[in-house]
Short mmCIF file of C-alpha atoms in Angstrom, two decimals:
data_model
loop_
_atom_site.label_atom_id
_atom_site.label_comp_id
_atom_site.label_asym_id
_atom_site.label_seq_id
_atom_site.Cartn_x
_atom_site.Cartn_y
_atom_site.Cartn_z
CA UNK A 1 -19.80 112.23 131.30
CA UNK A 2 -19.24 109.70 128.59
CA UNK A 3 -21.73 106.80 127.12
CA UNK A 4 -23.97 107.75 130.56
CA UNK A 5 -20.71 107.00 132.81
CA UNK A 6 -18.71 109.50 134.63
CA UNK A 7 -15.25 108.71 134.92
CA UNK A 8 -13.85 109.86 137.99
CA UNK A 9 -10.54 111.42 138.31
CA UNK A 10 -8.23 108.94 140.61
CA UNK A 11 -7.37 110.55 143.91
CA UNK A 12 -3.92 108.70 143.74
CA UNK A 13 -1.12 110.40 142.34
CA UNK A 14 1.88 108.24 141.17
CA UNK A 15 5.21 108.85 143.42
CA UNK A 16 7.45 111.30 142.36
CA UNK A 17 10.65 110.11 140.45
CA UNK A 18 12.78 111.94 143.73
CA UNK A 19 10.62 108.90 145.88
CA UNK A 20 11.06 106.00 143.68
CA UNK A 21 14.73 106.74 143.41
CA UNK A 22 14.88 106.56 147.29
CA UNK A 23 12.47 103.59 147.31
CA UNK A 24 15.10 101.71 144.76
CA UNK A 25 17.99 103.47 146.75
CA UNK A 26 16.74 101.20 150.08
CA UNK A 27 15.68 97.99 147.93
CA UNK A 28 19.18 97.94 146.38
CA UNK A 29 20.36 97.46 150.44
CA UNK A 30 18.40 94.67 150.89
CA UNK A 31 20.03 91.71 149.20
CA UNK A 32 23.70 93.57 149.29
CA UNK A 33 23.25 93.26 153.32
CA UNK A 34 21.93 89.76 153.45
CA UNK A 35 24.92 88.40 151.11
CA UNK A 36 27.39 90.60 152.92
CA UNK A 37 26.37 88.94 156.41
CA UNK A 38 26.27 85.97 155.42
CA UNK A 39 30.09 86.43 154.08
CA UNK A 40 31.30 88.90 156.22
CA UNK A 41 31.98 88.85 160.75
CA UNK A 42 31.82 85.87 162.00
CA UNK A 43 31.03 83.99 158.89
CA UNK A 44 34.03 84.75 157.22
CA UNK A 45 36.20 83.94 160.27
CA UNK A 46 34.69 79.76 160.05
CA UNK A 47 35.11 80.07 156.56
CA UNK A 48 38.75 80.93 156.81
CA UNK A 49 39.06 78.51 159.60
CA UNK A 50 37.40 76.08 157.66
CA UNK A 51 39.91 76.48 154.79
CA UNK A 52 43.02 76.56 157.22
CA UNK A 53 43.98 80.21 158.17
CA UNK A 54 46.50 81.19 160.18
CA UNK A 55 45.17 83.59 162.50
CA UNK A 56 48.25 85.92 161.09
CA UNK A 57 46.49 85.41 158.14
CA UNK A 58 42.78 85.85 159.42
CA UNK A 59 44.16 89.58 161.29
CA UNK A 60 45.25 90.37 157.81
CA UNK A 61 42.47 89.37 155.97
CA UNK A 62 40.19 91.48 159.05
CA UNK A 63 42.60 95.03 157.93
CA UNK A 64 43.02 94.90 154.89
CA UNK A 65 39.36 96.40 154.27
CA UNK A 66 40.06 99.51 156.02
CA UNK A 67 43.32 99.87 154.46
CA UNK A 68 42.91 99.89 150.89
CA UNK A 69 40.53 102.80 151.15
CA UNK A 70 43.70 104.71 150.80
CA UNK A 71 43.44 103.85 147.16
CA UNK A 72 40.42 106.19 146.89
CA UNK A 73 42.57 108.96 146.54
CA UNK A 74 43.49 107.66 142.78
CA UNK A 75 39.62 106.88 142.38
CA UNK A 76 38.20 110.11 143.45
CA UNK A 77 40.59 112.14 140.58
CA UNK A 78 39.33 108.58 138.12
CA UNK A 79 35.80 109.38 138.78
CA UNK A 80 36.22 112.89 137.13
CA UNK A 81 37.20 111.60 133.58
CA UNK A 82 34.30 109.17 133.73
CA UNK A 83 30.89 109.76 131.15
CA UNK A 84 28.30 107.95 133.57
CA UNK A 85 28.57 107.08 136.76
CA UNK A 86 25.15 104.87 136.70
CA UNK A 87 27.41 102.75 134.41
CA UNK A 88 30.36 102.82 135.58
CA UNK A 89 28.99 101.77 139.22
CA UNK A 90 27.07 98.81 137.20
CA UNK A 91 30.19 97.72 135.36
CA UNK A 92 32.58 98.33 138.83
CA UNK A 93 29.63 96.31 141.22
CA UNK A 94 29.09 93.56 139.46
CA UNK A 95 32.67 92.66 139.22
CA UNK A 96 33.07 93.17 142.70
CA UNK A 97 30.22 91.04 143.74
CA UNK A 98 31.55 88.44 141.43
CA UNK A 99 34.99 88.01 142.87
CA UNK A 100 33.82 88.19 146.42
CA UNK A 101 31.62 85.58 146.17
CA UNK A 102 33.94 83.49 144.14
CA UNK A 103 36.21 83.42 147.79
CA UNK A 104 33.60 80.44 147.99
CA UNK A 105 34.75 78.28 145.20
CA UNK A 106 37.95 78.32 146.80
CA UNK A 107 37.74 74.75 147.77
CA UNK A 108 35.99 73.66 144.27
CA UNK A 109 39.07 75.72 141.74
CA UNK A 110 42.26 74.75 143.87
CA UNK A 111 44.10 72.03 145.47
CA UNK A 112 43.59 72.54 149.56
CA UNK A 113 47.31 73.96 149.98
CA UNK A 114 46.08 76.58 147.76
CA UNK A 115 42.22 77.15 150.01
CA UNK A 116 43.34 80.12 151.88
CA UNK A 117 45.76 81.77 149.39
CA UNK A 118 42.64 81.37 146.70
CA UNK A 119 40.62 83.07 149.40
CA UNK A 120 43.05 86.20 150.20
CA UNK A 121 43.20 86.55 146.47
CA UNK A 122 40.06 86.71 145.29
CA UNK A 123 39.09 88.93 148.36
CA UNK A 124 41.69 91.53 148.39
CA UNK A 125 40.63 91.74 144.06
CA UNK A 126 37.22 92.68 145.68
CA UNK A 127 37.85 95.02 147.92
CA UNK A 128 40.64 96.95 145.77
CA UNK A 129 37.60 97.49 143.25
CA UNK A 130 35.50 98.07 146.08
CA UNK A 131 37.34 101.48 145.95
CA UNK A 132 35.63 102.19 142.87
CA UNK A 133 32.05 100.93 143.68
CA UNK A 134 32.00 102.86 146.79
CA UNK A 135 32.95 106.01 145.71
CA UNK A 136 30.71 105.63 142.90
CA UNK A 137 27.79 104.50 145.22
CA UNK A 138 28.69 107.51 147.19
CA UNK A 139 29.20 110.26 144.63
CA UNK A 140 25.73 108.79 142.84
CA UNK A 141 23.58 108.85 146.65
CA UNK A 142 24.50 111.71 147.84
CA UNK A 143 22.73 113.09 144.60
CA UNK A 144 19.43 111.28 144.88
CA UNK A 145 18.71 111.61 149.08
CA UNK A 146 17.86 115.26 149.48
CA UNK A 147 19.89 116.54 152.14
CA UNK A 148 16.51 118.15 154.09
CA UNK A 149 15.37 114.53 154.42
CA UNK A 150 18.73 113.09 154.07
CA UNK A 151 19.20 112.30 158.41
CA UNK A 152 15.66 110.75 158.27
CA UNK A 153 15.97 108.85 154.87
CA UNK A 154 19.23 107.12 155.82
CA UNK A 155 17.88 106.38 159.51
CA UNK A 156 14.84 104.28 158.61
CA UNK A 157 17.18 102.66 155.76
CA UNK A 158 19.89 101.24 158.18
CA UNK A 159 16.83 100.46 160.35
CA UNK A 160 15.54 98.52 158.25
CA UNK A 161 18.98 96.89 157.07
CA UNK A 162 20.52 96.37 160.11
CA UNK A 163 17.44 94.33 161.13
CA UNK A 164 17.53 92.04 158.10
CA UNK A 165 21.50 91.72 158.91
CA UNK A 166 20.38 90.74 162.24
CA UNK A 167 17.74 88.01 161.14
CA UNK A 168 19.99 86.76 158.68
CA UNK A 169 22.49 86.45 161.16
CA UNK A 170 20.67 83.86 163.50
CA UNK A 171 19.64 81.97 160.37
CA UNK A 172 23.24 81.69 158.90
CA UNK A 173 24.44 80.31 162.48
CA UNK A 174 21.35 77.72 162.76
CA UNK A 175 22.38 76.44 159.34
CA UNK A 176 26.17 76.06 160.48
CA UNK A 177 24.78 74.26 163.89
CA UNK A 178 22.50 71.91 161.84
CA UNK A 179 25.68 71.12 159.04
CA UNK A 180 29.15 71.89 160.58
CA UNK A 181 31.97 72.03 158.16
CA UNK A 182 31.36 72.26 154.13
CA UNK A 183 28.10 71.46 154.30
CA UNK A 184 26.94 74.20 155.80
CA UNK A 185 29.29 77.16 154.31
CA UNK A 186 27.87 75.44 150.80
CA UNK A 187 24.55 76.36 152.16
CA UNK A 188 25.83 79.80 152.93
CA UNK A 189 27.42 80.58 149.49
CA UNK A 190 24.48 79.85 147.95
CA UNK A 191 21.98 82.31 149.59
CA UNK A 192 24.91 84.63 149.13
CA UNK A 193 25.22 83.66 145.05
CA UNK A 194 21.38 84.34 144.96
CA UNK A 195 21.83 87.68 146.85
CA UNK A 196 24.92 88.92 144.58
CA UNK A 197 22.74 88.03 141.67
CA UNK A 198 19.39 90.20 142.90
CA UNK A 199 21.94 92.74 143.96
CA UNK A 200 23.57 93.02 140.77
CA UNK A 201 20.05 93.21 138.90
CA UNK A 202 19.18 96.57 141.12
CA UNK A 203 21.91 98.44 140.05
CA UNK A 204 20.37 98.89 136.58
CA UNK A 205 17.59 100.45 138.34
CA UNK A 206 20.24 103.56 139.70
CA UNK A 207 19.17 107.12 137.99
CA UNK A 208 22.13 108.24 135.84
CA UNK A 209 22.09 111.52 137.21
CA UNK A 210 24.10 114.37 135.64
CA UNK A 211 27.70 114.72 137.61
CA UNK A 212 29.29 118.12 138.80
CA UNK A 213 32.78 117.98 138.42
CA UNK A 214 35.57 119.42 139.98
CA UNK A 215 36.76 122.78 138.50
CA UNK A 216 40.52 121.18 139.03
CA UNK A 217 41.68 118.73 136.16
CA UNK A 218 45.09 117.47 137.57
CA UNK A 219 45.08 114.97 140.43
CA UNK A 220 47.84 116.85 142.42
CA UNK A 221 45.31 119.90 142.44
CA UNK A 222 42.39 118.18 142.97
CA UNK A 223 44.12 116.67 146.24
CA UNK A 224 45.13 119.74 147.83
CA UNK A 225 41.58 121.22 147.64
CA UNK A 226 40.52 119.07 150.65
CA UNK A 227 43.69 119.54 152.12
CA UNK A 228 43.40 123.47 151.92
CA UNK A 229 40.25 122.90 153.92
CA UNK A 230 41.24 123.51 157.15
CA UNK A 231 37.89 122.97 158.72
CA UNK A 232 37.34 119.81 157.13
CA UNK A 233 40.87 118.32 157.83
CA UNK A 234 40.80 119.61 161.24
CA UNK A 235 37.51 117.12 161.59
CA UNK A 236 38.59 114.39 159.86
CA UNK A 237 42.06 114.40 161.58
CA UNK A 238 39.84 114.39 165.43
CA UNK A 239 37.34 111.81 164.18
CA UNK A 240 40.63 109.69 163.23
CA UNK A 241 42.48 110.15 166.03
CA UNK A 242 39.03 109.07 167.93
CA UNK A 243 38.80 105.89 165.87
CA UNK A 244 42.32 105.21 166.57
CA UNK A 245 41.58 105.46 170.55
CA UNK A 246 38.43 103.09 170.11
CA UNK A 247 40.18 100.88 167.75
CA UNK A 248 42.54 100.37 170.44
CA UNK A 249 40.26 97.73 172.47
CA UNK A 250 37.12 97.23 170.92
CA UNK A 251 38.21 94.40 168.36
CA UNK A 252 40.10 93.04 171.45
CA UNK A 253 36.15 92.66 173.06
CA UNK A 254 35.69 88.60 171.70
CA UNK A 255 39.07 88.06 172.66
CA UNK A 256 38.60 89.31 176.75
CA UNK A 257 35.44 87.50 176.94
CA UNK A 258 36.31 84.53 175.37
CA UNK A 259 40.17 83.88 176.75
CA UNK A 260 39.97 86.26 180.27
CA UNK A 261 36.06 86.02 181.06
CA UNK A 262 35.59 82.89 179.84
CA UNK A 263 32.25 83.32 178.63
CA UNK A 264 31.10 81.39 175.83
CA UNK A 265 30.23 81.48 172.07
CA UNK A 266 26.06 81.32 172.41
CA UNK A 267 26.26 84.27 175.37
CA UNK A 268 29.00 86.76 173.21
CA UNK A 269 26.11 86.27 170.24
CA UNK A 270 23.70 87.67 172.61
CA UNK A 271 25.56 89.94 173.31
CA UNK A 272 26.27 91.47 169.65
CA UNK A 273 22.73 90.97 169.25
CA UNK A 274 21.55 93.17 171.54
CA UNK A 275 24.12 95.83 170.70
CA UNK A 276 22.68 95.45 167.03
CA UNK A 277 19.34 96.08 168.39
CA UNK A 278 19.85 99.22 170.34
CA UNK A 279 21.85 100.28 167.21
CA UNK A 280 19.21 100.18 165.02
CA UNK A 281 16.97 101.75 167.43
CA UNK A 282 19.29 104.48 167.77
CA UNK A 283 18.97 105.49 163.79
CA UNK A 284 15.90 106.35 163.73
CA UNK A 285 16.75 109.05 166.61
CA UNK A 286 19.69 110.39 165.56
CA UNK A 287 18.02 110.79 161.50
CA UNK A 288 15.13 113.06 164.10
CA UNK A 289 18.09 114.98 165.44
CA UNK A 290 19.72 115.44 162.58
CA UNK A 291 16.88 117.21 161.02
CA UNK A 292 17.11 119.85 164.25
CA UNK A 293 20.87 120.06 164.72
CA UNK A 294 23.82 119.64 162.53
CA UNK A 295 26.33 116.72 161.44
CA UNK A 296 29.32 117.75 163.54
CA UNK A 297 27.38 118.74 166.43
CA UNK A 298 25.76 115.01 166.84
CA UNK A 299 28.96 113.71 165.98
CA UNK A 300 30.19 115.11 169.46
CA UNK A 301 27.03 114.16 171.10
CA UNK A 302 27.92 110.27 170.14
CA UNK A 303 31.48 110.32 171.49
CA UNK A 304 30.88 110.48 175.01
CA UNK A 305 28.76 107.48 174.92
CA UNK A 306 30.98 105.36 172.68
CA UNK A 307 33.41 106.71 175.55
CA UNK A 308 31.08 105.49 178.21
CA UNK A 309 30.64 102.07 176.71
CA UNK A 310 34.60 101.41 177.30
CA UNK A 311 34.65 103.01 180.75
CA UNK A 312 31.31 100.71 181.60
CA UNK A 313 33.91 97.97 181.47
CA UNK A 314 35.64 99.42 184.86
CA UNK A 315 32.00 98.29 186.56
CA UNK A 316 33.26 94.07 186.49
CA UNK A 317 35.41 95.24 189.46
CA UNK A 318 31.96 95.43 191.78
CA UNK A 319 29.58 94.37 189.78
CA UNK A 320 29.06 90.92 187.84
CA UNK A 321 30.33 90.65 184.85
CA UNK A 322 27.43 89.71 182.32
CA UNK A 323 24.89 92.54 183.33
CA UNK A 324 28.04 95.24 182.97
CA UNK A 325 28.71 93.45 179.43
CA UNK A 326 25.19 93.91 178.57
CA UNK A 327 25.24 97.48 179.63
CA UNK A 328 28.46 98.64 177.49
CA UNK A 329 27.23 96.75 174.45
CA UNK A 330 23.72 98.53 174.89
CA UNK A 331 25.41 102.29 175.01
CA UNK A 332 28.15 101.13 172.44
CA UNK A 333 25.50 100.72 169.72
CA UNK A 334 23.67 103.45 170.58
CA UNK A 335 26.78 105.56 170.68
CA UNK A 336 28.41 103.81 167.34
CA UNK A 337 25.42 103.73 165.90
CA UNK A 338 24.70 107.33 165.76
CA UNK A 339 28.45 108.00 165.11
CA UNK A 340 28.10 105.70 162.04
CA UNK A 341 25.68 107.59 160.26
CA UNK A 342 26.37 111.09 161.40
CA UNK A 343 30.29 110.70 160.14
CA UNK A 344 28.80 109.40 156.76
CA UNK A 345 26.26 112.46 156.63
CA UNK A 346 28.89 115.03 157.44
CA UNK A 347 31.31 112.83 154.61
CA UNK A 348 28.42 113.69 151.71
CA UNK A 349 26.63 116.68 153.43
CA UNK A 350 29.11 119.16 154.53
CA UNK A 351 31.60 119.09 151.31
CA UNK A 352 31.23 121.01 148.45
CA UNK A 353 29.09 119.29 145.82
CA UNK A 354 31.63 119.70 142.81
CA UNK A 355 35.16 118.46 144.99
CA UNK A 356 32.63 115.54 147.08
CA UNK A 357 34.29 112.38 145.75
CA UNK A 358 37.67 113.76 146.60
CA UNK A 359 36.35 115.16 150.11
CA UNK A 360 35.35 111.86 150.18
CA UNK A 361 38.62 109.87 149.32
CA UNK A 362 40.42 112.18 151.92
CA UNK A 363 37.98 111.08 154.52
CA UNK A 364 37.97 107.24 154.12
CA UNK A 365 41.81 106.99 153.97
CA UNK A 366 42.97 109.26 157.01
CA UNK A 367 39.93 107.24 158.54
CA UNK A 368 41.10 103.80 157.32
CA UNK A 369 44.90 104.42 158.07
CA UNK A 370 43.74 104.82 161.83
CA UNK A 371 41.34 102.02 162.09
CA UNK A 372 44.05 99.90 160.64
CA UNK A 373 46.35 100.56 162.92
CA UNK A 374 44.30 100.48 165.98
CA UNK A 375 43.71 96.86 166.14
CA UNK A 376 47.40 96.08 165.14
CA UNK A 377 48.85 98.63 168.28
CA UNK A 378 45.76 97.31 170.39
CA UNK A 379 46.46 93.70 170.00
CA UNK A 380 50.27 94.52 170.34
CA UNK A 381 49.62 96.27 174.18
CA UNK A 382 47.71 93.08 174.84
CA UNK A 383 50.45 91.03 174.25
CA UNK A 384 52.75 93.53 176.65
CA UNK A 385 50.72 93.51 179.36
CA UNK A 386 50.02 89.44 178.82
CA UNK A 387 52.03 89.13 182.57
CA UNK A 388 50.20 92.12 184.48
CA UNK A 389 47.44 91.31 186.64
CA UNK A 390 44.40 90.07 185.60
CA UNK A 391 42.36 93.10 186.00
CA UNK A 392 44.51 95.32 183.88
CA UNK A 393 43.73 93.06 180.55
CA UNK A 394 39.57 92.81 182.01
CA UNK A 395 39.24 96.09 182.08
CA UNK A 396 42.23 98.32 182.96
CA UNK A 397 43.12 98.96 179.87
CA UNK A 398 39.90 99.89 178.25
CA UNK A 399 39.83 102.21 181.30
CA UNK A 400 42.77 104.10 180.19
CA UNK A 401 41.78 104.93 176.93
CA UNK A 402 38.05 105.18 177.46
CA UNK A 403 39.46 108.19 179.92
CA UNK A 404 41.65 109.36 177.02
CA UNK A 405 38.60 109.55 174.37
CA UNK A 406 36.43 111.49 176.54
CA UNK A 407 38.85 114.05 177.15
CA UNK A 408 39.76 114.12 173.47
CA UNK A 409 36.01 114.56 173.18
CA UNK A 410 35.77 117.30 175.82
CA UNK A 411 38.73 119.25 175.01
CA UNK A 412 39.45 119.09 170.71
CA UNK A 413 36.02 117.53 169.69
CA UNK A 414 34.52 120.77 171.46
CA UNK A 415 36.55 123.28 169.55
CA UNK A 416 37.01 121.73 166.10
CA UNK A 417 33.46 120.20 165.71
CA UNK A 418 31.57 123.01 166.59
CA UNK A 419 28.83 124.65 164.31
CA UNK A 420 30.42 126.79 161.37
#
């Protein structure tokens, strides 16, 4: 008691550094999803259009993400000689955000012959440093999420982020419906620029936390410790091959419904809408599982409904085709979904802490090499069978491998991602 006052002690204790980390961890998401929506899927496709892409040059432009993860490898052994990660990842990001956002001043730097080279440039710059960023990103959150809480953090966060995706989504296609052309896409860029530059200004806010290194110091060494893993290769190889399989005919989906079904642009949004929903439904679940059972063991659980969601396709031969669609999209984002989060939990959460970024790097290129490659081969058998009944493009050959994945499920997945 003071001056006849008493001065109670506050109830309210401030958050621990561990929860404003995660906090800043899920506010850092926010604008980078927005932006990357609004230039990413089927925004960057009417952008390239826009500008005059081949769709040779569109397919490459799709890849080329996937395939220059193979250049984490030379990142992962980078990373080690590195002082601060918080910095580098600042330094890295921002450059990265700069250049693929510049793909929109394209038409503003460069005479039109030059639109879509300008484009390819300044986006294959930004995704050959987003090696670096998302290793970095990587290496630094596997650090600050716990890994008790680490299936429930990350499943409210894509919640959360998927659902602003989503929103962001239907407002970047009313703004191309209400200005076609330049106008709109101007629009676009813009949100974007103010997104890159929030997004930029929250990765200040990363903790610089201390970094265990590998006990290896040459790269060649530091390689074949992942490698020498055979339980972790013998995963990563499966998951591949399974990506490969799916890869096969998913991307081919828009292309079925739109040349084969016929059905048109508003109903195929739907469509990916609702898959987005269930998705994001499904995080929350699987983070609730994962704190019961373990990465590789959920991983299986998802394959035989990704599996599922091809076979569903088989159903247009009795039943109409737009409640079947709606079915396979519904189980392929729960499936995916779940698969999506559980292969980047077992990427950060079943490695050992010092060798991670190279565990890491070994991951996301034998991953990337076979989602690469899937759409090329898949888009390739659609061309062969171009002359075959109908049926076998609808859904004959999703049949086919959607048999093929779940006995690649039943038979390896069983044995090589079982508990150890």
């Amino acid at each position: 008691m003071r001056g006849g006052i008493m001065f109670k002690q506050s109830t309210q204790r401030k958050p621990s550094l561990q929860r404003r980390n995660l906090a800043m961890a899920t506010w850092e998401g926010i604008p980078s999803v927005i932006f990357q929506t609004l230039l990413g899927g089927q925004f960057l496709t009417g952008f390239l259009l826009y500008l005059g892409a081949t769709s040779g040059e569109l397919g490459f432009v799709l890849a080329i993400t996937t395939f220059v993860n193979i250049g984490q490898l030379l990142v992962a052994y980078l990373i080690q000689k590195i002082r601060s990660r918080k910095w580098a990842f600042v330094i890295f990001g921002t450059v990265q955000r700069v250049l693929w956002g510049a793909t929109g001043l394209a038409p503003f730097l460069f005479p039109q012959q030059y639109w879509v080279a300008a484009y390819i440039g300044f986006y294959v710059s930004a995704f050959l440093l987003n090696t670096f960023v998302g290793m970095l990103w990587n290496s630094l959150i596997s650090d600050i999420v716990p890994a008790r809480v680490r299936g429930r953090y990350f499943g409210i966060r894509n919640t959360i982020l998927n659902g602003l995706g989503t929103l962001f989504m239907f407002i970047g296609g009313m703004l191309l419906d209400r200005f076609p052309g330049g106008q709109g896409f101007l629009y676009l860029y813009i949100v974007a620029w103010i997104c890159i530059t929030a997004n930029i200004a929250t990765f200040f806010f990363y903790p610089d936390l201390p970094f265990e290194r590998s006990r290896e110091t040459g790269f060649l060494p530091m390689l074949k410790r992942p490698l020498k893993d055979r339980s972790f290769i013998k995963a990563t190889g499966f998951i591949a091959g399974f990506l490969f399989l799916q890869n096969l005919v998913v991307p081919m989906y828009s292309y079925v419904m739109l040349e084969l079904l016929e059905i048109n642009y508003k109903t195929i949004s739907l469509l990916n809408v609702t898959q987005t929903v269930f998705m994001m439904g499904s995080f929350y679940v699987w983070g609730n599982l994962n704190a019961r059972y373990s990465n590789r063991r959920l991983l299986l659980w998802t394959m035989p409904l990704i599996a599922l969601a091809v076979l569903t396709w088989g159903l247009i031969s009795v039943f109409p085709a737009l409640p079947v669609l709606f079915l396979a999209h519904i189980l392929f984002g729960i499936g995916v979904g779940g698969f999506n989060q559980l292969a980047f939990n077992f990427m950060i959460g079943d490695t050992p802490k010092a060798e991670r970024p190279m565990y890491m790097a070994m991951y996301s290129a034998i991953t990337g090499v076979a989602s690469f490659f899937g759409p090329l081969i898949g888009g390739q058998m659609y061309e062969w069978i171009e002359h075959w009944p109908k049926w076998t493009q609808v859904f004959g050959l999703q049949l086919v491998v959607g048999i093929l994945m779940i006995v690649l499920a039943m038979t390896f997945g069983r044995r090589i991602l079982r508990d150890t």
